mmCIF file of C-alpha atoms in Angstrom:
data_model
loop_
_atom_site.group_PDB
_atom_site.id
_atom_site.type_symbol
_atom_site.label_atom_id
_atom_site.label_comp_id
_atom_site.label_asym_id
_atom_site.label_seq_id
_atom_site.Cartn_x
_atom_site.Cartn_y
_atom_site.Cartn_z
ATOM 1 C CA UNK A 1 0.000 0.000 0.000
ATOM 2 C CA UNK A 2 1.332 3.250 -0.947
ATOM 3 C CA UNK A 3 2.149 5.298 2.035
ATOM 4 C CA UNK A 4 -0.038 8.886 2.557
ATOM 5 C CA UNK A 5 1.439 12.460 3.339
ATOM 6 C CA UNK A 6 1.312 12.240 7.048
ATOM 7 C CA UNK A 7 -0.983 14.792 9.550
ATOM 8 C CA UNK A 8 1.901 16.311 10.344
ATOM 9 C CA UNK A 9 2.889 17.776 7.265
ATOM 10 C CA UNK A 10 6.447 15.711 6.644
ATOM 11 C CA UNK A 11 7.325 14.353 3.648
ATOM 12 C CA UNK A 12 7.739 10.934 3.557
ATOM 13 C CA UNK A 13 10.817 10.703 1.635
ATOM 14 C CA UNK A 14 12.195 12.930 3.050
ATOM 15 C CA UNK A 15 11.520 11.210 6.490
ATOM 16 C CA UNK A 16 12.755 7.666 4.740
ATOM 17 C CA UNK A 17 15.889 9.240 3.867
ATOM 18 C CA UNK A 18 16.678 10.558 7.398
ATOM 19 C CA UNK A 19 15.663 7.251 8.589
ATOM 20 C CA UNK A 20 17.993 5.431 6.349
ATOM 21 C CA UNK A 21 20.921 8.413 7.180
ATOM 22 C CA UNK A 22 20.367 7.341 10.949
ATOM 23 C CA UNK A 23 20.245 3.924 10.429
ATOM 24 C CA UNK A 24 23.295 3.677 8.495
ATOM 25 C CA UNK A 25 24.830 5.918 11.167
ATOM 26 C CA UNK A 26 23.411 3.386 13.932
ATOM 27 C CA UNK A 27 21.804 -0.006 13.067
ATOM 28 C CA UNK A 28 19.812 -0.278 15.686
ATOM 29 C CA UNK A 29 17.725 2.244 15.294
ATOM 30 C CA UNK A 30 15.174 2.585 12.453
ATOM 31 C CA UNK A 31 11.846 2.327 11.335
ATOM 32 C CA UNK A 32 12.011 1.294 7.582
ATOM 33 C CA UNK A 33 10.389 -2.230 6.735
ATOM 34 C CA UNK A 34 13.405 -5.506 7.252
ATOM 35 C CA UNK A 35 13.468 -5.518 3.208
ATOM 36 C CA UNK A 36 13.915 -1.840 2.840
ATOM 37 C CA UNK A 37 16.650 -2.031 5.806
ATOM 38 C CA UNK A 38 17.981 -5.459 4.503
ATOM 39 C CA UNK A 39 18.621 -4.106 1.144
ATOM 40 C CA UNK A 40 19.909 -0.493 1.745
ATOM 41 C CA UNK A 41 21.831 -2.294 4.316
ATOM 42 C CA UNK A 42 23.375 -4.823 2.004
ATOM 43 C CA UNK A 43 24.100 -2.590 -1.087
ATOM 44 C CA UNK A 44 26.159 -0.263 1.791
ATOM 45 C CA UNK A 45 27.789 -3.822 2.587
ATOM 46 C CA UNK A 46 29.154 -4.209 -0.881
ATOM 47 C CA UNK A 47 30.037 -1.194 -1.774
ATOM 48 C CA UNK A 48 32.694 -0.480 1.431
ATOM 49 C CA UNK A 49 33.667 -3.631 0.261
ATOM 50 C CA UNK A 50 33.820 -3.134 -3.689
ATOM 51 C CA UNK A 51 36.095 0.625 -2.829
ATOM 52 C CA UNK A 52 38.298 -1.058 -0.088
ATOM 53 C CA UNK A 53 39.090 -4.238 -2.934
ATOM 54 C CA UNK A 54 40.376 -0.802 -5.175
ATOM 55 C CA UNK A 55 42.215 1.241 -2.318
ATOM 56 C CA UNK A 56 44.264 -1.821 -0.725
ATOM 57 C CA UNK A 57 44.055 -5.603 -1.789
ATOM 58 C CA UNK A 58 45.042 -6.425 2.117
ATOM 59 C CA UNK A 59 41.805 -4.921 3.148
ATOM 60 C CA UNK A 60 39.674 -7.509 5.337
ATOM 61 C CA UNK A 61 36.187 -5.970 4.279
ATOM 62 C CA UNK A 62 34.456 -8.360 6.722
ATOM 63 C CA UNK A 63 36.374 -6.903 9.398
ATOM 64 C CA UNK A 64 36.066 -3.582 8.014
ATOM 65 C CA UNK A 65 32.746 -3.656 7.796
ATOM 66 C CA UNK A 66 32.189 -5.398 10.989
ATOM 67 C CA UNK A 67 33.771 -2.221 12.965
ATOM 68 C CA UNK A 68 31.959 0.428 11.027
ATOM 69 C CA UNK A 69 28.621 -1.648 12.122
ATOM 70 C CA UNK A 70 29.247 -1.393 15.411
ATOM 71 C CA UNK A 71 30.264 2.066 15.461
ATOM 72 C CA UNK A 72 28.049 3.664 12.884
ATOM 73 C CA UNK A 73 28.992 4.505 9.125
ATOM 74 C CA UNK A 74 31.378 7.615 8.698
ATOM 75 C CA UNK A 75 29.377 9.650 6.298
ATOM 76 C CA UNK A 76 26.071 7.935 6.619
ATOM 77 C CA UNK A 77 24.319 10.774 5.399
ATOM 78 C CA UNK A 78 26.103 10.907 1.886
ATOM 79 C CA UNK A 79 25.423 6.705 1.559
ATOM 80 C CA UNK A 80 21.916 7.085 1.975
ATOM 81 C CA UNK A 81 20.453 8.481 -0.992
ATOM 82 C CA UNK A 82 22.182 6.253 -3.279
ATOM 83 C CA UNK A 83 21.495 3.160 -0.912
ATOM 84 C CA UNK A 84 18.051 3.945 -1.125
ATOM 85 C CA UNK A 85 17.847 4.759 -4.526
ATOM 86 C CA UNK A 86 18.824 1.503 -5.781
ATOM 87 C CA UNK A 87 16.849 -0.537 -2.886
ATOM 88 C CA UNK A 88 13.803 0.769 -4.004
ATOM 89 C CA UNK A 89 14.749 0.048 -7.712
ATOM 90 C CA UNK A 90 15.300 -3.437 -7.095
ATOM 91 C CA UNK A 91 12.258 -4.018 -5.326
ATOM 92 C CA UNK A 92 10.477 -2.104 -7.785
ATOM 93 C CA UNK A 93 12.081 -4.591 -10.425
ATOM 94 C CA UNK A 94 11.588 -7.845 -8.527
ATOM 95 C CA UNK A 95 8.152 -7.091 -7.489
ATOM 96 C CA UNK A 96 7.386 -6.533 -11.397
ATOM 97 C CA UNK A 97 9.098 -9.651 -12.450
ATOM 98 C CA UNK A 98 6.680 -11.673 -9.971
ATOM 99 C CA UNK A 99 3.793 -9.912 -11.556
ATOM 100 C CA UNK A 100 4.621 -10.178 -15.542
ATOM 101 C CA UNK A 101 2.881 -12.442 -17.596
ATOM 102 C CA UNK A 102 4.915 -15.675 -19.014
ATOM 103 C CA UNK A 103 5.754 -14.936 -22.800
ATOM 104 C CA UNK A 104 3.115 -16.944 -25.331
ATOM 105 C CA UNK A 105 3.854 -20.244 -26.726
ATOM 106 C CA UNK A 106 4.441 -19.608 -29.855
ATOM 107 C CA UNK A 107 3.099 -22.752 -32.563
ATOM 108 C CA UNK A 108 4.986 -24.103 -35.018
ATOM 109 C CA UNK A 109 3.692 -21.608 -37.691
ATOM 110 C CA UNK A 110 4.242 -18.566 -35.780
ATOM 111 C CA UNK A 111 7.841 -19.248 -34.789
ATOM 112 C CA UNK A 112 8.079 -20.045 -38.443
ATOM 113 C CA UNK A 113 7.519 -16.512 -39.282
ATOM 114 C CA UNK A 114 9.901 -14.583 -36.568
ATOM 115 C CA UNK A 115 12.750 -13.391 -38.584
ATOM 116 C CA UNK A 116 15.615 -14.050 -36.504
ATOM 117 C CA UNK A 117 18.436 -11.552 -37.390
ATOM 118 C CA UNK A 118 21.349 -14.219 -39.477
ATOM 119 C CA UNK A 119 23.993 -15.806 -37.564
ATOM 120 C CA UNK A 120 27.102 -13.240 -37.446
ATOM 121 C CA UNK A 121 24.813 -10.134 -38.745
ATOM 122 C CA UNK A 122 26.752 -6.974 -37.173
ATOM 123 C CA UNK A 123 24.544 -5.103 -34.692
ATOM 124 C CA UNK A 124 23.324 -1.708 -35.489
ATOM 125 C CA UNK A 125 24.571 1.201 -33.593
ATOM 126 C CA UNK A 126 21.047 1.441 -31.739
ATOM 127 C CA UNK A 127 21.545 -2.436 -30.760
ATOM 128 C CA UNK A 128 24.835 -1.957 -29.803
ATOM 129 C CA UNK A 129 24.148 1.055 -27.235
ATOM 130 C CA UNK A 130 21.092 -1.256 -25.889
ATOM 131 C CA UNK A 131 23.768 -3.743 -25.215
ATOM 132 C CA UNK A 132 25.937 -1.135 -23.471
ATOM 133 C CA UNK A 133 22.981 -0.414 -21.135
ATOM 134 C CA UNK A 134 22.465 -3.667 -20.460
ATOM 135 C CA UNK A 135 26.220 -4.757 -19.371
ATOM 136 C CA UNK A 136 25.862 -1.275 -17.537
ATOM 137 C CA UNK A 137 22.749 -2.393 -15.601
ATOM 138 C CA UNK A 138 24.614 -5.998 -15.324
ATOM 139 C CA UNK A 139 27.328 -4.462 -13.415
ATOM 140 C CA UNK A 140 25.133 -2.926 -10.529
ATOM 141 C CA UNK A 141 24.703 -6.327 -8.923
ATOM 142 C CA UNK A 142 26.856 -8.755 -7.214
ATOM 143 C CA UNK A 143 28.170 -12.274 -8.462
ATOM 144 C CA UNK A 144 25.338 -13.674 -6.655
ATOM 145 C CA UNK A 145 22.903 -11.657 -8.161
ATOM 146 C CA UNK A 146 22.447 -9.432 -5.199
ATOM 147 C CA UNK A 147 21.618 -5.470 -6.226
ATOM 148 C CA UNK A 148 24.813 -3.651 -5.568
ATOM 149 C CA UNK A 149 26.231 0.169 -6.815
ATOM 150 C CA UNK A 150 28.459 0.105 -9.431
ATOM 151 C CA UNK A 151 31.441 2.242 -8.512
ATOM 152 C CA UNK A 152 31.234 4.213 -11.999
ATOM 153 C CA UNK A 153 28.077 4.986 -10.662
ATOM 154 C CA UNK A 154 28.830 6.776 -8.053
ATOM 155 C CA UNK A 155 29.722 10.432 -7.573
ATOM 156 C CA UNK A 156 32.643 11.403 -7.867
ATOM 157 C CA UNK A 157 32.828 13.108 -4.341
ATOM 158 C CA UNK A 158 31.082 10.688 -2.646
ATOM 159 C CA UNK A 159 32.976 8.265 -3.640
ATOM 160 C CA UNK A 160 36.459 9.957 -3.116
ATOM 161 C CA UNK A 161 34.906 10.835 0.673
ATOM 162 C CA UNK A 162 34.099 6.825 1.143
ATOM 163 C CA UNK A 163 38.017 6.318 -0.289
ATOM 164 C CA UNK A 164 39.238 8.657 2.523
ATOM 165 C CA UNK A 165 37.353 7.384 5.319
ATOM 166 C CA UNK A 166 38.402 3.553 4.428
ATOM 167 C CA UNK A 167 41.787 4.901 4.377
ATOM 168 C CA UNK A 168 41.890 6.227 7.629
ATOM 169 C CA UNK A 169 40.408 3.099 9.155
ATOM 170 C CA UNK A 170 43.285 1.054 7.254
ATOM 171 C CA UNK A 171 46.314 3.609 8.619
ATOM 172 C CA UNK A 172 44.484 3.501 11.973
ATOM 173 C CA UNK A 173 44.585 -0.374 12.195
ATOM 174 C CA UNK A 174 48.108 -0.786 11.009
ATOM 175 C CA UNK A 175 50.394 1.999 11.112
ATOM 176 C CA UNK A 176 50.045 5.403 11.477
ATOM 177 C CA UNK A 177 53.804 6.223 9.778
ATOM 178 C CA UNK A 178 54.376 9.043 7.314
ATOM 179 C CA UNK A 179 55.113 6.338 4.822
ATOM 180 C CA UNK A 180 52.025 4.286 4.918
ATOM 181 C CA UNK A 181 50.117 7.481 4.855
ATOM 182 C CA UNK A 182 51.338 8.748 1.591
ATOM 183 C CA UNK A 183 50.769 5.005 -0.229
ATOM 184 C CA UNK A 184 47.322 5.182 1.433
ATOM 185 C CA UNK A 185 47.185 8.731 -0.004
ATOM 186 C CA UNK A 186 48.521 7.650 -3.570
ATOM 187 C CA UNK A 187 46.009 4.591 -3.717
ATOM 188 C CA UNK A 188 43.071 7.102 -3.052
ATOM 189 C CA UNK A 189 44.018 9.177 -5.486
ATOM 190 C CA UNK A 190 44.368 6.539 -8.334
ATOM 191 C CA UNK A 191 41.253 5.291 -7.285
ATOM 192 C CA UNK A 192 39.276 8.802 -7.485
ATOM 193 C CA UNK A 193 41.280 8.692 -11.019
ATOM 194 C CA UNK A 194 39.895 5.414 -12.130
ATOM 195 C CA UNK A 195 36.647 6.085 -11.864
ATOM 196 C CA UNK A 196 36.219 9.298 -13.547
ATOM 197 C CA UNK A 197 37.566 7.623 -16.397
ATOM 198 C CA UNK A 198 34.713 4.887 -16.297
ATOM 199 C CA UNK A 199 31.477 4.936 -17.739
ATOM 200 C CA UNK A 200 28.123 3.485 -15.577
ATOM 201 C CA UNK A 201 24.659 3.311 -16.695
ATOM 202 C CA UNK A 202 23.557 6.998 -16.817
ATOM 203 C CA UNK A 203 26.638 7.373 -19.756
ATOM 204 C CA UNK A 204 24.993 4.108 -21.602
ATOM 205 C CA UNK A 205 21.833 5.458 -21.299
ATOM 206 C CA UNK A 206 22.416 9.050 -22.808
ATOM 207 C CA UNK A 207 24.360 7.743 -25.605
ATOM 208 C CA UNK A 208 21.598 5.066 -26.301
ATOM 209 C CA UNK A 209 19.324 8.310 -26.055
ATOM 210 C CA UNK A 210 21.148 10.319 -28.121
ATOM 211 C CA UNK A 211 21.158 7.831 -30.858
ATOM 212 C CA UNK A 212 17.116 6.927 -31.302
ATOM 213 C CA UNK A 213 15.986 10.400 -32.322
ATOM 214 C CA UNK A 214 12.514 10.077 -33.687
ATOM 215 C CA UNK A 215 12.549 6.323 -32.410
ATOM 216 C CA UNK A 216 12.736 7.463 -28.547
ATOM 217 C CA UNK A 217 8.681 7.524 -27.477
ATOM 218 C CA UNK A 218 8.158 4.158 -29.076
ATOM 219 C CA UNK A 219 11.269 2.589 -27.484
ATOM 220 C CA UNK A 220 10.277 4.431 -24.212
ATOM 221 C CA UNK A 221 6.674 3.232 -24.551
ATOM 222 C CA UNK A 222 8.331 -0.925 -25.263
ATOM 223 C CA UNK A 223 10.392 -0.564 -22.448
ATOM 224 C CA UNK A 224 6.963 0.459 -20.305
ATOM 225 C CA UNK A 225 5.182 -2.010 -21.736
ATOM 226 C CA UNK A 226 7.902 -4.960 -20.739
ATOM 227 C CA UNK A 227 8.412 -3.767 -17.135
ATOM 228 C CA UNK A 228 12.211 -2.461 -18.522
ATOM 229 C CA UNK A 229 12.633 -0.080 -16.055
ATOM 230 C CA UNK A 230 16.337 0.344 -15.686
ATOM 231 C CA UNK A 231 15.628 1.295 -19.732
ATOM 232 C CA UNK A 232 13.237 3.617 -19.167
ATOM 233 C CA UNK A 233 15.081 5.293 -15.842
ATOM 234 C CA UNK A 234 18.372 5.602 -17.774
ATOM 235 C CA UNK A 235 16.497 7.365 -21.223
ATOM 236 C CA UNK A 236 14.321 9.544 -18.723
ATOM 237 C CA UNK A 237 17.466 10.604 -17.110
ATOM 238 C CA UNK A 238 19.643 11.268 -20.275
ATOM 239 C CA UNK A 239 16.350 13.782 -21.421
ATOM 240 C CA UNK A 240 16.599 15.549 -18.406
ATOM 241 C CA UNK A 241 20.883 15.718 -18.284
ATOM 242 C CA UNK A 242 20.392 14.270 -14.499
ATOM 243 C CA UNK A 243 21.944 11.092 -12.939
ATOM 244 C CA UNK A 244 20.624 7.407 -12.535
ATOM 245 C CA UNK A 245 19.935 7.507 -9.548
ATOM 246 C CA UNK A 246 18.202 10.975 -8.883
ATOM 247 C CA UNK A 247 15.527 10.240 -11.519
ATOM 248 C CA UNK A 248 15.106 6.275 -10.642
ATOM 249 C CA UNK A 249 14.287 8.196 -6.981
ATOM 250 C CA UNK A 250 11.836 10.858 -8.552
ATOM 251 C CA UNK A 251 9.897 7.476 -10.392
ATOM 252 C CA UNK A 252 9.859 5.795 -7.654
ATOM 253 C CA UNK A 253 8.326 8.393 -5.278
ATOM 254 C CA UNK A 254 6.139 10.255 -7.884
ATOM 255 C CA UNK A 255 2.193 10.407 -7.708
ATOM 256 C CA UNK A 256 0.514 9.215 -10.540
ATOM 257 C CA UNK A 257 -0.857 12.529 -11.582
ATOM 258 C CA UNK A 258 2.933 13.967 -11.460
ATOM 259 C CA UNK A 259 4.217 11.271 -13.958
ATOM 260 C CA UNK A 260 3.252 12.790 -17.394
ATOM 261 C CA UNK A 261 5.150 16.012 -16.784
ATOM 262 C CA UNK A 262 8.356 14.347 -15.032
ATOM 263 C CA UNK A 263 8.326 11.741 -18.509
ATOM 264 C CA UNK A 264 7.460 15.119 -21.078
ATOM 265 C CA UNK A 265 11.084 14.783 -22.531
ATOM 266 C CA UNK A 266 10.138 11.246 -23.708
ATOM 267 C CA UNK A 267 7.386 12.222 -25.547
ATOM 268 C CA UNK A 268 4.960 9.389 -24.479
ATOM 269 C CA UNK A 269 1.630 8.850 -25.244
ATOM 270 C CA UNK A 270 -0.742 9.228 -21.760
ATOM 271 C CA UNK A 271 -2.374 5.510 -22.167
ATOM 272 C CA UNK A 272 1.426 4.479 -22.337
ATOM 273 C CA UNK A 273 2.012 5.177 -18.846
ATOM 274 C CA UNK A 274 -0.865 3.159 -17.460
ATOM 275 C CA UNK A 275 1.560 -0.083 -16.673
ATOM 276 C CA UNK A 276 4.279 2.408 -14.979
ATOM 277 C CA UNK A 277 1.323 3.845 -13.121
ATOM 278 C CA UNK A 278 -0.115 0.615 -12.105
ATOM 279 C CA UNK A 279 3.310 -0.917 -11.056
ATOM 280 C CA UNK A 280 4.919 2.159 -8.936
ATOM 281 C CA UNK A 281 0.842 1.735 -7.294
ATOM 282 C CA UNK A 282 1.443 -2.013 -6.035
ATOM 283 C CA UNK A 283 4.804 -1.485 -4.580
ATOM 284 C CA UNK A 284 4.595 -1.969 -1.116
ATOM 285 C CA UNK A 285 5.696 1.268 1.746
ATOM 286 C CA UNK A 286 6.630 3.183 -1.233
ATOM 287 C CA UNK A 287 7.499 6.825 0.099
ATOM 288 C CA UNK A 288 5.607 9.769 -2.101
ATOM 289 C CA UNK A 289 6.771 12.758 -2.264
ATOM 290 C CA UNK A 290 4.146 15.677 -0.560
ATOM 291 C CA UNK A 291 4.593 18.097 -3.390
ATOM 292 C CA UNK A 292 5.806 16.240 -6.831
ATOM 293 C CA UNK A 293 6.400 19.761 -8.634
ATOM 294 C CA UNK A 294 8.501 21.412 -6.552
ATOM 295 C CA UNK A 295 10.352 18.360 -5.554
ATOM 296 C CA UNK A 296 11.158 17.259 -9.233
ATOM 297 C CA UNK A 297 12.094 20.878 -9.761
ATOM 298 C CA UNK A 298 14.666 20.564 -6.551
ATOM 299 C CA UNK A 299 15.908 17.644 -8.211
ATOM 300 C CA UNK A 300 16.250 18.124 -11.713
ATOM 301 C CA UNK A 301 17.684 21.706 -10.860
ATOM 302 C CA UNK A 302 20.983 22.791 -12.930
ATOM 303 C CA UNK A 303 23.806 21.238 -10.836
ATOM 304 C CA UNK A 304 22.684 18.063 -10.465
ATOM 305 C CA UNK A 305 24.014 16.825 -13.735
ATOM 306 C CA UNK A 306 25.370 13.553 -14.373
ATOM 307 C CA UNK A 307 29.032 13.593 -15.131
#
């Protein structure tokens, strides 16, 4: 059931997101549901671990991780939006694949008639960048098939913060010489340089954008129409020049009536948002935002861009 403005006036999301910003600070407080705490939870989990792998090798995440759960996340507050972000998205995406419809079995005449491209047939351009989003999306989950943030994802000073803080923990626990403090120093800064010279899903999805022209409401409208949301998300995003992330969160927590001017730049036809507005309905303790217009204008704002 989708959760109401409250008597008091708060928003919700903006209450979630405090929640999860306290929670991540101190686990043993909170008042999200156990998936919603289970997966932000577990995508901060991976993450420390994915960014200690890159700053040291010798890193024991477990341990790592162990002490920052005891004591609280450093930074809490810059984790939680993206945390969020994608735990919504995946239960967004899980609850939809429980919901879809099996494909039809096809008979013998009508798989006849499918023209399948020939073996070894070169992929257009548009294929190609449709792959490129796809590997992208591939890449935000875990070898286990657990949802996860994909460091190229991440902002760049969010990420170089997390780098810091995993570096002080690793100089605190075993040395604190001059020495180890400049390699520790070095490592951070050739992993900051790393990732700005990777590309994540909101880079597949603009150049996948960029290259439907005309084609973009009808492959927007498909990508509706099969539950394709991290397709959708990426090509909404790329219209509006804003990050993954920030406009899977304004999806997510939009009323229905505030979805046809948030999806303009796509050009869709109104009856083609009926599934988007049916699915984002069903999702269970899904935060709304109190006032859609204002807060997509907060959040698609110059200076939010993706880089």
């Amino acid at each position: 059931m989708t959760d109401s403005v409250s008597s008091s006036g708060i928003d919700p999301l903006s209450a979630r997101l405090r929640e999860l910003t306290d929670y991540l600070a101190a686990p043993a407080a909170g008042r999200l549901t156990e998936e919603q705490r289970a997966l932000s939870l577990g995508i901060a989990r991976r993450l420390v671990a994915d960014v200690a792998a890159r700053l040291d090798p010798g890193i024991d995440p477990a341990q790592l991780w162990r002490e920052w759960l005891r004591g609280g996340l450093p930074g809490a507050e810059r984790l939680a939006r993206f945390c969020f972000a994608r735990a919504e998205e995946h239960r967004w995406r899980e609850l939809s694949a429980q919901r879809a419809s099996p494909p039809p079995i096809l008979t013998e005449a009508d798989d006849a008639s499918v023209e399948a491209p020939p073996v070894g047939a070169p992929l257009s351009d548009i294929d190609r960048a449709y792959l490129t989003l796809q590997i992208a999306d591939r890449r935000r989950f875990d070898a286990l098939g657990h949802p996860a943030l994909a460091i190229a994802d991440l902002d760049g000073d969010v990420l170089r913060a997390l780098l810091l803080d995993i570096a002080a923990w690793r100089l605190a626990a075993v040395s604190t010489d001059q020495a180890r403090a400049a390699e520790l120093g070095e490592a951070v800064r050739t992993a900051t340089e790393r990732q700005a010279d990777e590309t994540g899903i909101a880079h597949a999805g603009l150049a996948y954008h960029d290259l439907l022209g005309a084609a973009l409401p009808e492959v927007a409208a498909q990508a509706i129409a099969r539950h394709d949301w991290p397709t959708l998300i990426a090509l909404a995003a790329a219209a509006h020049h804003r990050r993954y992330d920030d406009m899977a969160l304004a999806l997510l927590t939009a009323e229905a009536a505030a979805l046809p001017s948030l999806l303009a730049p796509l050009h869709l036809d109104r009856t083609a948002l009926v599934p988007l507005e049916a699915s984002l309905a069903m999702l269970p303790a899904r935060a709304v935002a109190e006032d859609g217009a204002r807060d997509y204008g907060e959040l698609l704002a110059p200076g939010r861009s993706t880089r």
